[in-house]
Amino acid sequence: MADVRKPPPPRAAPPQAPAPRTSRPAAGGQAQAPRVTPNVAELERQVGSLALSQIDGAGALAMMRALVWQGILARLGVAVPLVILHDLGCLITGLGGPGPVVKGIAESELCEAWRGLLVELGESDLVRAQAGWKHRDQMIGVVLARVFAPVVPQLPDDVRVLRPIELPVDAVHYAKVEPSSAYTRYDQRQTIAWLQTLTTHRLLPLLAVEQIDVDALRLFGLFRGGPGEAAAGVDLADLYNVMVSPALADVIDFSMELLPSILEVKREAGQQVFSIDGYASIERFGGVDDLELSQLAYDEDIFEQKFIDDELFYFTHEKQVENEHRTHYVLVDGSASMRGVREVFARGLALALCKRLALLGEHVILRFFDSRLYEGVKVGAQGHAEVPYVLQFRAEHGRNYARVIRQINAELSAPRRSGGGGGGKVLVYLLTHGECQLPPDDVAALAARAPIYGVFILPSSGVLDLGYLDLFYRVHVIDDQAISHGRRAQRARQIISDVEAGHRQAQTTRRKTGAPKTMSVGTGLKGQGRRRR
């Protein structure tokens, strides 16, 4: 008879690696994998639980990804057997599906119930729409934690209080561990208890899966970075809060109205062509007639070799357009006056505007304010830290707009470091309501340092009557009609198009212009132009 051993008690588990160690960047800028001391008994016991797996078509890669998900849930404080993470994770990501017949070496009724639950979960919108969002490990781990959240309170007391143990993700530790053998050598009461709870209270995971907002997953997918960078700069707890908060649905829906078209941006370096007034520059390409005369001084053999290697110099009529280094501050009013539809419009617009500018190669900093200006996040084309920041930011510190504008004036007047997104030209975008009272002198001081784009969302009934509007570079007014559900996306696109037009003008001319401001009304029509006095 096989040797059956009890699992190690919680107090004997090795301590978890501290959070800073798991995210500390290496010298080359890449995040180091967390160093976890192998607990051989726990490692083999977890691998042994895979003998109960009901997923077909999953290979060694699925097991290694399940270990990564297990580490993510361990950092969230949830201890889940590896087989459950493996089967449900493979189902969500499309790495495999439930087999046609029951397999496994435990009780056939329990395995059949687990396979039946996986079949039911496979009919959910989350699984059916799995091709529409990016299956990064951080997101999968957060989704799994959301599914298991209502199940944990139903577990037996001795299983519920078990401390999660993070296992190593190095494949060398698992090369010689065979699941069937490991299953019989270790006590699998924890795994059996989880499977019994899931199948007995099957409606809990089914409802949890149905409550996951697939649009939120698509939103994170649109803001993805490069491989392995899906959650760069984003805390796991923030991702989890986005999954469990129903109050964020309106902002997510509006963002999804905007982003599919907004993100279709092509960065064109382009050439500036001078057809008259002589040559523009000396380049490595051109025709024989444009060859720089000094290049003819080479010997014939050297000249031919340089010609083949494209090392000759030519006079050209074209010059590479160099982008001016600019920093965009997008300031969003987070006070109580912006609750409801104003909050939805302002945050959705800010998210789309920031990403649009980032894709155009600009430095973008997104910040909220109410009685003070809060620290923000840097928005880049290769990350999505701004998504949970925009969705979750809450502050109840009243309103003090005079203090806010004095704070931004002080920051812009101070010497800025070029390495942190500072330096160069600065533009300020102010997203607030129609009753934002600012001191005109402070607005004038800010306008002298940076062009100000204002987006003012009017009260239920009223007109925009603020004495400092002539100091703004652009002003957009959003009324009840423009903020209505059917027209808000169109109005937001008009604002973003106006900002992008200014960006392209600055990119091609590369000189400051005294272009008139446009007072844009809520219907989307442009009214009389205003010049700064």
XYZ file of C-alpha atoms in Angstrom, residues 51-411:
361
model
C -4.551 13.353 -11.710
C -8.137 14.597 -11.208
C -8.033 16.914 -14.227
C -10.981 16.690 -16.623
C -9.425 18.810 -19.403
C -8.372 17.295 -22.726
C -5.772 18.785 -25.032
C -3.717 20.609 -22.387
C -0.011 19.940 -22.230
C 2.992 20.869 -20.140
C 2.624 24.550 -21.049
C -0.821 24.612 -19.439
C 0.584 23.200 -16.207
C 3.349 25.808 -16.083
C 0.856 28.614 -16.682
C -1.340 27.159 -13.934
C 1.631 27.454 -11.584
C 1.932 31.131 -12.509
C -1.789 31.613 -11.797
C -1.329 29.804 -8.489
C 1.393 32.298 -7.552
C -0.852 35.251 -8.453
C -3.693 33.917 -6.301
C -1.225 33.249 -3.483
C -0.253 36.937 -3.559
C -3.962 37.761 -3.375
C -4.274 35.508 -0.321
C -6.223 32.625 -1.890
C -5.028 28.996 -1.636
C -6.538 26.952 -4.498
C -5.450 23.441 -5.550
C -3.486 23.344 -8.760
C -5.924 21.074 -10.611
C -8.796 23.545 -10.195
C -6.681 26.440 -11.444
C -5.448 24.286 -14.301
C -8.868 23.117 -15.479
C -10.734 26.387 -15.118
C -7.795 28.436 -16.456
C -7.459 26.211 -19.520
C -11.199 26.547 -20.110
C -11.071 30.363 -19.923
C -7.998 30.724 -22.129
C -8.988 28.107 -24.692
C -6.017 25.843 -23.950
C -8.333 22.849 -23.597
C -11.855 21.720 -22.891
C -13.728 19.082 -20.893
C -13.242 15.581 -22.222
C -16.139 13.475 -23.553
C -15.769 10.946 -20.765
C -14.772 11.099 -17.120
C -11.142 10.511 -16.269
C -9.193 10.616 -13.053
C -8.449 8.218 -10.246
C -10.760 9.600 -7.537
C -14.424 8.847 -6.975
C -16.163 8.690 -10.322
C -19.184 10.655 -9.079
C -17.006 13.567 -7.928
C -15.056 13.609 -11.179
C -18.298 13.481 -13.182
C -19.727 16.395 -11.193
C -16.535 18.420 -11.752
C -16.567 17.680 -15.478
C -20.245 18.669 -15.645
C -19.499 21.981 -13.933
C -16.724 22.684 -16.437
C -19.155 21.976 -19.283
C -21.635 24.478 -17.819
C -18.915 27.080 -17.320
C -17.898 26.582 -20.933
C -21.308 27.959 -21.992
C -20.717 31.312 -20.279
C -20.021 34.574 -22.126
C -16.601 34.754 -20.506
C -15.450 31.528 -22.139
C -17.233 32.110 -25.438
C -15.673 35.559 -25.750
C -12.202 34.404 -24.739
C -10.810 35.257 -28.183
C -11.810 38.921 -27.738
C -9.450 39.722 -24.859
C -5.811 39.028 -24.226
C -5.039 36.120 -21.929
C -2.174 37.572 -19.943
C -1.390 35.651 -16.770
C -2.109 38.565 -14.434
C -5.592 38.991 -15.876
C -6.298 35.263 -15.780
C -5.225 35.127 -12.141
C -7.506 38.034 -11.231
C -10.441 36.470 -13.094
C -9.899 33.168 -11.289
C -9.761 34.957 -7.945
C -13.061 36.639 -8.793
C -14.671 33.269 -9.577
C -13.450 31.664 -6.353
C -14.338 34.595 -4.062
C -17.904 33.404 -3.249
C -16.759 29.790 -2.947
C -14.121 30.303 -0.238
C -16.641 30.981 2.604
C -18.324 27.630 1.861
C -15.155 25.574 2.357
C -14.611 23.512 5.507
C -12.937 25.507 8.252
C -9.706 23.519 8.206
C -9.331 24.064 4.437
C -10.435 27.688 4.365
C -7.754 28.808 6.822
C -4.874 27.145 4.977
C -2.167 29.584 4.053
C -1.345 29.802 0.320
C 2.086 28.510 -0.604
C 3.701 29.941 -3.721
C 5.414 27.256 -5.806
C 8.420 27.783 -8.085
C 7.736 28.201 -11.804
C 10.969 26.603 -12.993
C 10.142 23.562 -15.129
C 13.150 21.635 -13.833
C 11.350 20.997 -10.531
C 8.468 19.215 -12.269
C 10.251 17.208 -14.943
C 10.282 13.936 -12.945
C 7.010 14.280 -11.031
C 4.277 12.008 -12.339
C 0.746 13.129 -11.280
C -0.780 9.664 -10.755
C 2.076 8.506 -8.538
C 2.172 11.765 -6.580
C -1.606 11.613 -6.058
C -1.387 8.279 -4.237
C 1.621 9.288 -2.145
C 0.124 12.437 -0.608
C -3.088 13.275 1.161
C -5.413 15.147 -1.240
C -8.091 16.151 1.274
C -7.695 19.836 0.378
C -8.292 19.139 -3.304
C -11.253 16.849 -2.604
C -12.790 19.466 -0.300
C -12.504 22.155 -2.990
C -14.043 19.924 -5.658
C -16.903 18.902 -3.366
C -17.615 22.533 -2.446
C -17.536 23.683 -6.064
C -19.841 20.938 -7.243
C -22.214 21.138 -4.267
C -22.538 24.926 -4.528
C -22.263 24.953 -8.304
C -24.408 28.059 -8.690
C -21.794 30.179 -6.912
C -19.035 29.820 -9.548
C -21.620 29.956 -12.344
C -23.009 33.266 -11.072
C -19.509 34.628 -10.435
C -18.495 33.885 -14.017
C -21.631 35.525 -15.370
C -21.008 38.645 -13.284
C -17.536 39.230 -14.719
C -17.650 42.205 -17.081
C -16.175 40.955 -20.350
C -15.984 44.557 -21.615
C -13.603 45.341 -18.758
C -11.346 42.519 -19.942
C -11.532 43.815 -23.503
C -10.667 47.301 -22.231
C -7.500 45.993 -20.600
C -6.769 44.041 -23.766
C -6.910 47.228 -25.859
C -4.401 48.832 -23.496
C -2.074 45.877 -23.436
C 1.673 46.270 -23.618
C 4.218 43.936 -25.109
C 4.504 40.248 -24.241
C 4.560 39.798 -20.491
C 3.746 43.470 -19.875
C -0.032 43.294 -19.640
C -0.092 44.455 -16.043
C 3.106 46.495 -15.960
C 2.752 49.134 -13.285
C -0.654 47.840 -12.149
C -1.227 46.393 -8.697
C -3.054 43.065 -8.591
C -5.461 44.417 -5.994
C -6.397 47.257 -8.375
C -7.099 44.782 -11.150
C -9.215 42.716 -8.790
C -11.222 45.742 -7.642
C -12.031 46.564 -11.263
C -13.412 43.048 -11.666
C -15.649 43.157 -8.589
C -17.005 46.718 -8.705
C -20.313 47.071 -10.597
C -20.167 50.890 -10.262
C -17.496 51.040 -12.972
C -19.689 49.551 -15.697
C -20.815 52.901 -17.152
C -17.276 54.239 -17.561
C -16.174 50.930 -19.084
C -19.083 50.952 -21.552
C -18.338 54.516 -22.645
C -14.631 53.755 -23.009
C -15.471 50.788 -25.212
C -17.609 53.078 -27.383
C -14.594 55.290 -28.002
C -11.496 53.142 -28.012
C -11.878 50.732 -30.954
C -11.768 53.655 -33.397
C -9.568 55.936 -31.277
C -6.756 53.388 -31.053
C -6.485 53.016 -34.820
C -3.504 55.356 -35.001
C -0.502 55.097 -37.285
C 2.602 57.009 -36.337
C 4.040 58.364 -39.547
C 7.532 59.732 -39.227
C 7.172 61.138 -42.717
C 9.390 63.401 -44.759
C 9.261 67.140 -45.220
C 9.671 67.909 -48.937
C 11.236 71.106 -50.280
C 10.543 71.308 -53.999
C 12.052 74.790 -54.367
C 14.633 77.007 -52.679
C 17.452 74.479 -52.972
C 18.327 71.416 -50.939
C 17.110 70.635 -47.427
C 19.722 68.234 -46.084
C 22.465 65.713 -46.776
C 21.338 62.087 -46.643
C 22.568 58.581 -47.447
C 20.174 58.200 -50.370
C 19.565 60.079 -53.609
C 20.291 60.185 -57.321
C 23.624 60.455 -59.089
C 22.872 64.066 -59.995
C 22.524 64.907 -56.296
C 25.807 63.293 -55.259
C 27.953 65.486 -53.037
C 30.992 66.490 -55.070
C 33.504 65.526 -52.389
C 32.425 61.881 -52.780
C 34.007 61.816 -56.261
C 37.444 62.152 -54.708
C 37.471 58.485 -53.675
C 39.387 55.912 -55.669
C 37.270 53.885 -58.039
C 37.302 50.722 -55.920
C 36.483 52.588 -52.724
C 33.753 54.574 -54.462
C 32.081 51.409 -55.762
C 32.243 49.773 -52.333
C 30.721 52.834 -50.631
C 28.024 52.950 -53.293
C 27.129 49.309 -52.629
C 27.104 49.858 -48.832
C 25.005 53.065 -49.103
C 27.758 55.110 -47.494
C 27.825 57.971 -50.008
C 26.303 61.362 -49.251
C 23.683 63.079 -51.424
C 22.003 66.453 -51.402
C 18.262 65.905 -50.961
C 15.031 67.883 -51.050
C 13.668 65.861 -48.134
C 14.323 66.118 -44.425
C 13.151 63.877 -41.630
C 10.514 65.594 -39.509
C 11.628 65.629 -35.870
C 8.879 65.676 -33.279
C 9.042 68.443 -30.731
C 9.359 67.070 -27.216
C 6.083 67.910 -25.472
C 4.367 66.913 -22.249
C 0.574 66.798 -21.941
C -1.055 67.189 -18.535
C -4.609 65.830 -18.560
C -6.330 67.099 -15.415
C -9.696 65.551 -14.522
C -12.073 66.994 -11.937
C -12.719 64.300 -9.325
C -14.914 66.337 -6.992
C -18.498 65.541 -6.041
C -19.770 67.921 -8.740
C -18.643 65.417 -11.378
C -20.696 62.454 -10.200
C -23.084 60.645 -12.541
C -23.033 61.278 -16.281
C -20.372 63.991 -15.961
C -18.005 61.532 -14.327
C -18.637 58.918 -17.006
C -18.011 61.372 -19.848
C -14.945 63.009 -18.298
C -13.195 59.765 -17.356
C -13.980 57.990 -20.600
C -12.766 61.008 -22.591
C -9.618 61.301 -20.476
C -8.785 57.634 -20.994
C -9.221 57.826 -24.765
C -7.447 61.181 -25.090
C -4.439 60.017 -23.083
C -4.026 56.856 -25.084
C -4.429 58.720 -28.372
C -1.694 61.171 -27.472
C 0.539 58.374 -26.189
C 0.209 56.505 -29.479
C 1.230 59.682 -31.282
C 4.509 59.575 -29.381
C 3.751 62.241 -26.786
C 4.510 62.266 -23.051
C 1.181 62.169 -21.216
C 0.493 62.513 -17.479
C -3.031 61.898 -16.182
C -4.016 63.473 -12.849
C -7.158 64.054 -10.809
C -7.971 67.054 -8.670
C -10.622 68.343 -6.264
C -9.333 70.448 -3.359
C -5.785 69.598 -4.436
C -3.907 68.154 -7.387
C -3.167 64.467 -6.856
C -0.230 62.442 -8.089
C -1.046 60.827 -11.396
C 0.189 58.147 -13.752
C 2.300 58.345 -16.876
C 0.382 57.064 -19.865
C 2.381 55.143 -22.426
C 1.659 53.193 -25.572
C 3.071 50.015 -23.947
C 1.094 49.729 -20.709
C -2.290 50.221 -19.098
C -1.640 51.460 -15.576
C -4.003 54.341 -16.303
C -7.049 52.086 -16.693
C -7.581 51.113 -13.018
C -6.449 54.605 -11.997
C -9.190 56.254 -14.056
C -11.836 53.715 -13.127
C -11.242 53.627 -9.385
C -10.064 57.062 -8.332
C -12.175 58.453 -5.495
C -11.555 61.526 -3.345
C -13.905 63.327 -0.962
C -11.888 66.373 -0.006
C -14.253 69.075 -1.221
C -13.295 71.674 -3.811
C -10.552 74.274 -3.862
C -9.831 75.118 -7.480
C -7.717 78.169 -6.605
C -5.321 75.890 -4.724
C -5.242 73.442 -7.640
C -4.260 76.027 -10.240
C -1.642 77.520 -7.925
C -0.219 74.035 -7.465
C 0.047 73.357 -11.195
C 1.586 76.808 -11.720
C 4.196 76.068 -9.076
C 5.035 72.713 -10.649
